[in-house]
Amino acid sequence: MASNRVDREAIEAVVEILDERRLTEVEYEVEGLRVRVARSGTVVAADGPPAVAPAGAAVAEAEERPSGAVISSPMVGTFYVASSPESPPFVEVGSPVSKGQVVCIIEAMKLMNEIESEHEGVVAQRLVENAQGVEYGQPLFRVEPA
Amino acid sequence: MASNRVDREAIEAVVEILDERRLTEVEYEVEGLRVRVARSGTVVAADGPPAVAPAGAAVAEAEERPSGAVISSPMVGTFYVASSPESPPFVEVGSPVSKGQVVCIIEAMKLMNEIESEHEGVVAQRLVENAQGVEYGQPLFRVEPA
Amino acid sequence: MFDRVLIANRGEIALRLIAACRDLGIGTVAVYSTADRDSLHVRHADEAVCIGGPRSSESYLNIPAIISAAEVADVDAIHPGYGFLAEDAHFAEICKDCGIQFIGPSPEVLRMMGDKARARRAAKEAGIPVLPGSVGPLATSAAVRDCARRVGFPVILKAVSGGGGRGMRIVRDPDDLEDAFHQAQREAGAAFGSGDLYLERFVENPRHIEFQVLGDRYGSVVSLGERECSIQRRHQKLLEEAPANQFGAERRARMNQVLSRALGSIGYSNAGTVEFVMDDSDELYFIELNARIQVEHPVTEVVTGVDLVRSQLLLAAGEPLQAVVPGPVDLSGHAIECRINAEDPETFLPSAGRVTQFAPPGGCGIRVDSAAYAGWTVHPYYDSLVAKIVARGTNRAEAIQRMRRALGMCVLEGIKSSIPLQLRILEEPAFIEGRYDTGFIDRMLA
Amino acid sequence: MFDRVLIANRGEIALRLIAACRDLGIGTVAVYSTADRDSLHVRHADEAVCIGGPRSSESYLNIPAIISAAEVADVDAIHPGYGFLAEDAHFAEICKDCGIQFIGPSPEVLRMMGDKARARRAAKEAGIPVLPGSVGPLATSAAVRDCARRVGFPVILKAVSGGGGRGMRIVRDPDDLEDAFHQAQREAGAAFGSGDLYLERFVENPRHIEFQVLGDRYGSVVSLGERECSIQRRHQKLLEEAPANQFGAERRARMNQVLSRALGSIGYSNAGTVEFVMDDSDELYFIELNARIQVEHPVTEVVTGVDLVRSQLLLAAGEPLQAVVPGPVDLSGHAIECRINAEDPETFLPSAGRVTQFAPPGGCGIRVDSAAYAGWTVHPYYDSLVAKIVARGTNRAEAIQRMRRALGMCVLEGIKSSIPLQLRILEEPAFIEGRYDTGFIDRMLA
């Protein structure tokens, strides 16, 4: 999602300094540009951890945490959109979902676990490929209010 | 990530001061430029150097850095208030001092080095015992305006 | 050899396992709880899978989550490290059923060693000296009385499936036996689901001596000599050394031989530690067998030159012992390990929190095993081990001197640690003379 | 034995010296520049004295400041480490005059070894093989021509008081000799105050082999075997190992014997390193003697079990060699050291700045010598050494494997480092086969 009205580089540059120098806030202003970035609680995290950041999965999660309500995986396993290769997916982008409705299956130790939506609304995005492995807490769907 | 619109040096310069003086916030503004950087106290503490603080001498200096103008030792050696045990001290608390006036002697490698005041005023405090060893940069006298 | 191994643990031992895998060119998959996102084992593994919440029951003890992670990541073996699932026969069986190699002894052996009474019987039958006591579990207070009379007081009652002092009773006076039996039964029942007890003669302040063994799948076992682990506080080891004091090569050789034969006959495979008590007449008596790699394994590695975790991987992959540990192993020099725990050195309470600065010691004769770094957090959910510092010397005096130096030059801030206590131990005349038993710490603090 | 020793250095070697003093129960006084206030050597010494500003000339090379600090702190000896004042005969003399023991050879020996031509002559007279070349300094271009004709081209002109490549010229064509001579003379004059030059046959891409020696005050010297230091970039060592490849015990024994006798006759005392070039017919020729402890001394410590810095202290205090290194020393296993420098692995430019995170590797077979920590700053004023990582193995292959693992598990952030370059070296077939010379790095990067 690139915008020609937001100078992402400029913001990134300031954030970079915030991280490198482990600051809680940086405010920068020049002719026609003003950038202010802050990180409160997570400075502790900025202090080593981003340095010592986890491998792939967790980083991705940090960066790509999607907006809106999210249905995330309650367990480690393999994600399936449908109960069987033949049957249709439980939900697709655009389908309405209600609390408690089954949205996918996660297979763990040969067990097919039906995952229910914690949210009401419309499926805005599916964040995982069919038959892909997922870890605990990994976002599966993004749900937006109908 | 480089941005031609963000003057990284300017921000870094301000951060340097923040770090060196262990501050929590610095704000700087000149014609067409404004920089503000902050770091909440805990982070600085968590930030190595203060933790890994030097032994005695340097710590002491940090804590006891006296107020007002200070005459500090330009060399390592032994501090003497007078040119010989018999002769009177160059200065005492309360005596006026002028720039360039000899205030003590520091013996280094059998050489008697006369130390001159960098400040004008009245000796408010002597911070070192006679015949005590002093290190480079160690405060010797505190001088207050007459 | 394995392509990918799942590391079913955390902290320093997870790093130790990853290192051994890297040395053998084996890929690694770390699992971690949400509390361990920023830990070094997650960083240094080739892949990392979050398996659950902070509590061990949700993550590092969560068998379905770990097995699923193993399947998703497609590993061919799992190394459990120590603690958590390391000696869980049930877990080992599930691995087997899923076609994943569990790096440790067979489920059968794990089950046997998990039952203290059976382990004791097996050891006795295999020719390992055991304390006079009951052959199997004792059902009735009558049986207990007879057994105690035969063995002689003081005696100790232990839970068959026990551990960590629960369901344990020391009885010095025959009149107390009846009550102690019933209390211990209730306690054991509550703690372990089984109230079965066994009885042994109780040795007052024994020395704790343990032997390191390695076995292959084909019945050959080698014993790599002993470790002295008598410096304990409430059954928690604080400092270990190898070789043991006043032990002697001749006796070591004899015990190594006895244990190799005995464990071979039991069909013991992979790494294990045989724990003994030593009474004041220097007799050794079998206590239990820890069917896993031990926290203190580095002291044996340092004096024998054998990489024990590497050996575990090779043996689990089916290598014969001959190929893993060729030729005779002899000890050279002396090694001491201190377990640096996050705890208050006065109150001994765990001191969880954020490590604000960590600069471990290094230099001549020092090995460090640690997952700590500046900014790392010691979580209340897990054990409080921050680092293992091992000092090697050509002799014991040099090892002690280097350990003093290393602890003195260890920068660890933000939490309290056991370092002051360990520095004190290193100054105690009894320790310096190498004459101490499990009563050492209480006497020192008295 | 000494009561208090002043550590006239900084960084990892200062910590190494403090550690050796602690092992012997000797008090330590650190000196530091204002830039090093927050450094570990200041923290771990018993006392610390600020001696001047950041620039070396104001502090670590500031003889009056260091001597004054020694007098104020009342020490009985000074250990100079390496670099800075380590081989400064003038400084050693001043120490002597002030009644402070300089831990190193006598001023006379330092002066002799500082004059490359004299050192060369002394070595030759003592029976150490030297390259064909001039006996003393060459005054006239005529003398140079005669000498070059005798020696045979290519030849190299070196400054008598030289070092670091300045005043050095390689001449392949006789016609270039005249100009090269005058240029080198000017350069040497400007750089070292003396334009004196000497000439040697030039060996194309030799191997760099050096021997570690220790001598007492009474004329006995022991040679502890060799180190292979051919992995260099612009005369900067990046990786060292011991023993050297394809060297052999028999030849080592012979060289050890030659050097013990030769240096004994020169009256060499304390620690030193004899540097040789090895040509493609495997002949060794003396280059120079480094009259100090070397950066790479740990590889020798690891394979011999001899603590070299401890030995320096004991020998300087007057202990006889027999008491310091009793019995014959034999090598066991293989050791490799990587110098982790703060530099850009592509451009090789120093990368000063703040280390935001540092978690050095540990575990089986790894020794780390470092003064770094999270929050530490690599200053532009001093050398860019961040850490020395030493891997030990029962054989070379194991040492290489462990070094790969250790570098792979070294967390170092905020600055760029040489680690990627060293990982690449460890993967080069020529390195793995142990067949390389000082041309290795250029060929690898070509």
mmCIF file of C-alpha atoms in Angstrom, chain C residues 264-377:
data_model
loop_
_atom_site.group_PDB
_atom_site.id
_atom_site.type_symbol
_atom_site.label_atom_id
_atom_site.label_comp_id
_atom_site.label_asym_id
_atom_site.label_seq_id
_atom_site.Cartn_x
_atom_site.Cartn_y
_atom_site.Cartn_z
ATOM 1 C CA GLY C 264 24.202 -53.023 29.086
ATOM 2 C CA SER C 265 22.209 -55.879 30.593
ATOM 3 C CA ILE C 266 19.245 -53.539 31.250
ATOM 4 C CA GLY C 267 19.375 -52.420 27.596
ATOM 5 C CA TYR C 268 20.066 -48.812 28.483
ATOM 6 C CA SER C 269 20.647 -46.524 25.486
ATOM 7 C CA ASN C 270 21.670 -42.876 24.971
ATOM 8 C CA ALA C 271 22.892 -40.611 27.789
ATOM 9 C CA GLY C 272 22.125 -41.211 31.443
ATOM 10 C CA THR C 273 23.370 -40.461 34.933
ATOM 11 C CA VAL C 274 23.537 -43.015 37.738
ATOM 12 C CA GLU C 275 23.155 -41.306 41.118
ATOM 13 C CA PHE C 276 24.717 -42.708 44.268
ATOM 14 C CA VAL C 277 24.950 -41.775 47.905
ATOM 15 C CA MET C 278 28.318 -42.323 49.552
ATOM 16 C CA ASP C 279 28.277 -42.978 53.287
ATOM 17 C CA ASP C 280 31.024 -42.056 55.759
ATOM 18 C CA SER C 281 32.714 -45.401 55.185
ATOM 19 C CA ASP C 282 32.987 -44.395 51.511
ATOM 20 C CA GLU C 283 30.549 -47.076 50.302
ATOM 21 C CA LEU C 284 28.494 -46.200 47.204
ATOM 22 C CA TYR C 285 24.760 -47.039 47.050
ATOM 23 C CA PHE C 286 22.510 -46.613 44.000
ATOM 24 C CA ILE C 287 19.741 -44.020 44.423
ATOM 25 C CA GLU C 288 18.283 -43.515 40.958
ATOM 26 C CA LEU C 289 19.087 -43.223 37.292
ATOM 27 C CA ASN C 290 18.377 -39.927 35.520
ATOM 28 C CA ALA C 291 17.527 -40.956 31.956
ATOM 29 C CA ARG C 292 18.500 -37.646 30.324
ATOM 30 C CA ILE C 293 21.342 -35.192 29.817
ATOM 31 C CA GLN C 294 22.090 -33.437 33.126
ATOM 32 C CA VAL C 295 22.481 -29.722 33.800
ATOM 33 C CA GLU C 296 26.022 -30.410 35.025
ATOM 34 C CA HIS C 297 27.140 -32.478 32.009
ATOM 35 C CA PRO C 298 29.804 -29.910 30.973
ATOM 36 C CA VAL C 299 32.172 -30.826 33.815
ATOM 37 C CA THR C 300 32.396 -34.349 32.380
ATOM 38 C CA GLU C 301 32.855 -32.955 28.865
ATOM 39 C CA VAL C 302 35.722 -30.765 30.054
ATOM 40 C CA VAL C 303 37.706 -33.508 31.799
ATOM 41 C CA THR C 304 37.009 -36.303 29.263
ATOM 42 C CA GLY C 305 36.947 -34.297 26.011
ATOM 43 C CA VAL C 306 33.767 -36.172 25.022
ATOM 44 C CA ASP C 307 30.950 -34.008 23.626
ATOM 45 C CA LEU C 308 27.971 -35.624 25.358
ATOM 46 C CA VAL C 309 25.150 -33.945 23.431
ATOM 47 C CA ARG C 310 26.835 -34.697 20.113
ATOM 48 C CA SER C 311 27.099 -38.294 21.329
ATOM 49 C CA GLN C 312 23.383 -38.324 22.151
ATOM 50 C CA LEU C 313 22.538 -37.300 18.588
ATOM 51 C CA LEU C 314 24.850 -39.865 17.011
ATOM 52 C CA LEU C 315 23.650 -42.696 19.259
ATOM 53 C CA ALA C 316 19.981 -41.843 18.693
ATOM 54 C CA ALA C 317 20.658 -41.933 14.948
ATOM 55 C CA GLY C 318 21.854 -45.519 15.331
ATOM 56 C CA GLU C 319 25.635 -45.086 15.420
ATOM 57 C CA PRO C 320 27.434 -47.822 17.358
ATOM 58 C CA LEU C 321 29.139 -46.731 20.595
ATOM 59 C CA GLN C 322 32.507 -47.773 19.178
ATOM 60 C CA ALA C 323 32.163 -45.088 16.496
ATOM 61 C CA VAL C 324 30.913 -42.399 18.913
ATOM 62 C CA VAL C 325 33.394 -42.896 21.751
ATOM 63 C CA PRO C 326 36.346 -44.766 20.239
ATOM 64 C CA GLY C 327 39.085 -46.031 22.510
ATOM 65 C CA PRO C 328 39.395 -45.693 26.273
ATOM 66 C CA VAL C 329 38.377 -42.392 27.899
ATOM 67 C CA ASP C 330 40.667 -40.991 30.566
ATOM 68 C CA LEU C 331 40.187 -37.899 32.699
ATOM 69 C CA SER C 332 42.635 -35.004 32.438
ATOM 70 C CA GLY C 333 42.643 -31.982 34.714
ATOM 71 C CA HIS C 334 39.840 -30.850 36.989
ATOM 72 C CA ALA C 335 36.546 -29.054 36.250
ATOM 73 C CA ILE C 336 34.137 -27.118 38.470
ATOM 74 C CA GLU C 337 30.725 -25.797 37.453
ATOM 75 C CA CYS C 338 28.719 -23.085 39.188
ATOM 76 C CA ARG C 339 25.032 -22.724 38.361
ATOM 77 C CA ILE C 340 24.332 -19.021 38.365
ATOM 78 C CA ASN C 341 20.710 -18.786 39.437
ATOM 79 C CA ALA C 342 18.513 -15.690 39.548
ATOM 80 C CA GLU C 343 17.847 -15.725 43.259
ATOM 81 C CA ASP C 344 18.349 -13.684 46.385
ATOM 82 C CA PRO C 345 21.581 -14.930 47.985
ATOM 83 C CA GLU C 346 20.147 -14.314 51.474
ATOM 84 C CA THR C 347 16.571 -15.520 51.191
ATOM 85 C CA PHE C 348 17.250 -17.944 48.279
ATOM 86 C CA LEU C 349 13.968 -16.797 46.726
ATOM 87 C CA PRO C 350 13.928 -16.687 42.913
ATOM 88 C CA SER C 351 14.621 -13.196 41.593
ATOM 89 C CA ALA C 352 12.716 -12.935 38.323
ATOM 90 C CA GLY C 353 13.021 -9.769 36.276
ATOM 91 C CA ARG C 354 14.901 -8.026 33.558
ATOM 92 C CA VAL C 355 18.646 -8.512 33.140
ATOM 93 C CA THR C 356 19.823 -4.946 32.504
ATOM 94 C CA GLN C 357 23.446 -5.878 31.869
ATOM 95 C CA PHE C 358 25.262 -9.167 31.285
ATOM 96 C CA ALA C 359 28.943 -9.533 30.457
ATOM 97 C CA PRO C 360 29.972 -13.123 31.214
ATOM 98 C CA PRO C 361 33.578 -13.905 32.164
ATOM 99 C CA GLY C 362 35.930 -15.477 29.648
ATOM 100 C CA GLY C 363 39.625 -16.082 29.201
ATOM 101 C CA CYS C 364 41.928 -18.898 30.182
ATOM 102 C CA GLY C 365 40.149 -22.078 31.335
ATOM 103 C CA ILE C 366 36.598 -20.681 31.351
ATOM 104 C CA ARG C 367 33.552 -22.099 29.525
ATOM 105 C CA VAL C 368 30.170 -20.386 29.711
ATOM 106 C CA ASP C 369 26.781 -21.863 28.792
ATOM 107 C CA SER C 370 24.054 -19.225 28.920
ATOM 108 C CA ALA C 371 21.025 -17.872 27.073
ATOM 109 C CA ALA C 372 21.116 -14.530 28.878
ATOM 110 C CA TYR C 373 21.816 -11.109 27.341
ATOM 111 C CA ALA C 374 21.341 -7.476 28.313
ATOM 112 C CA GLY C 375 17.592 -6.920 28.034
ATOM 113 C CA TRP C 376 16.661 -10.579 28.563
ATOM 114 C CA THR C 377 13.949 -11.333 31.105
#
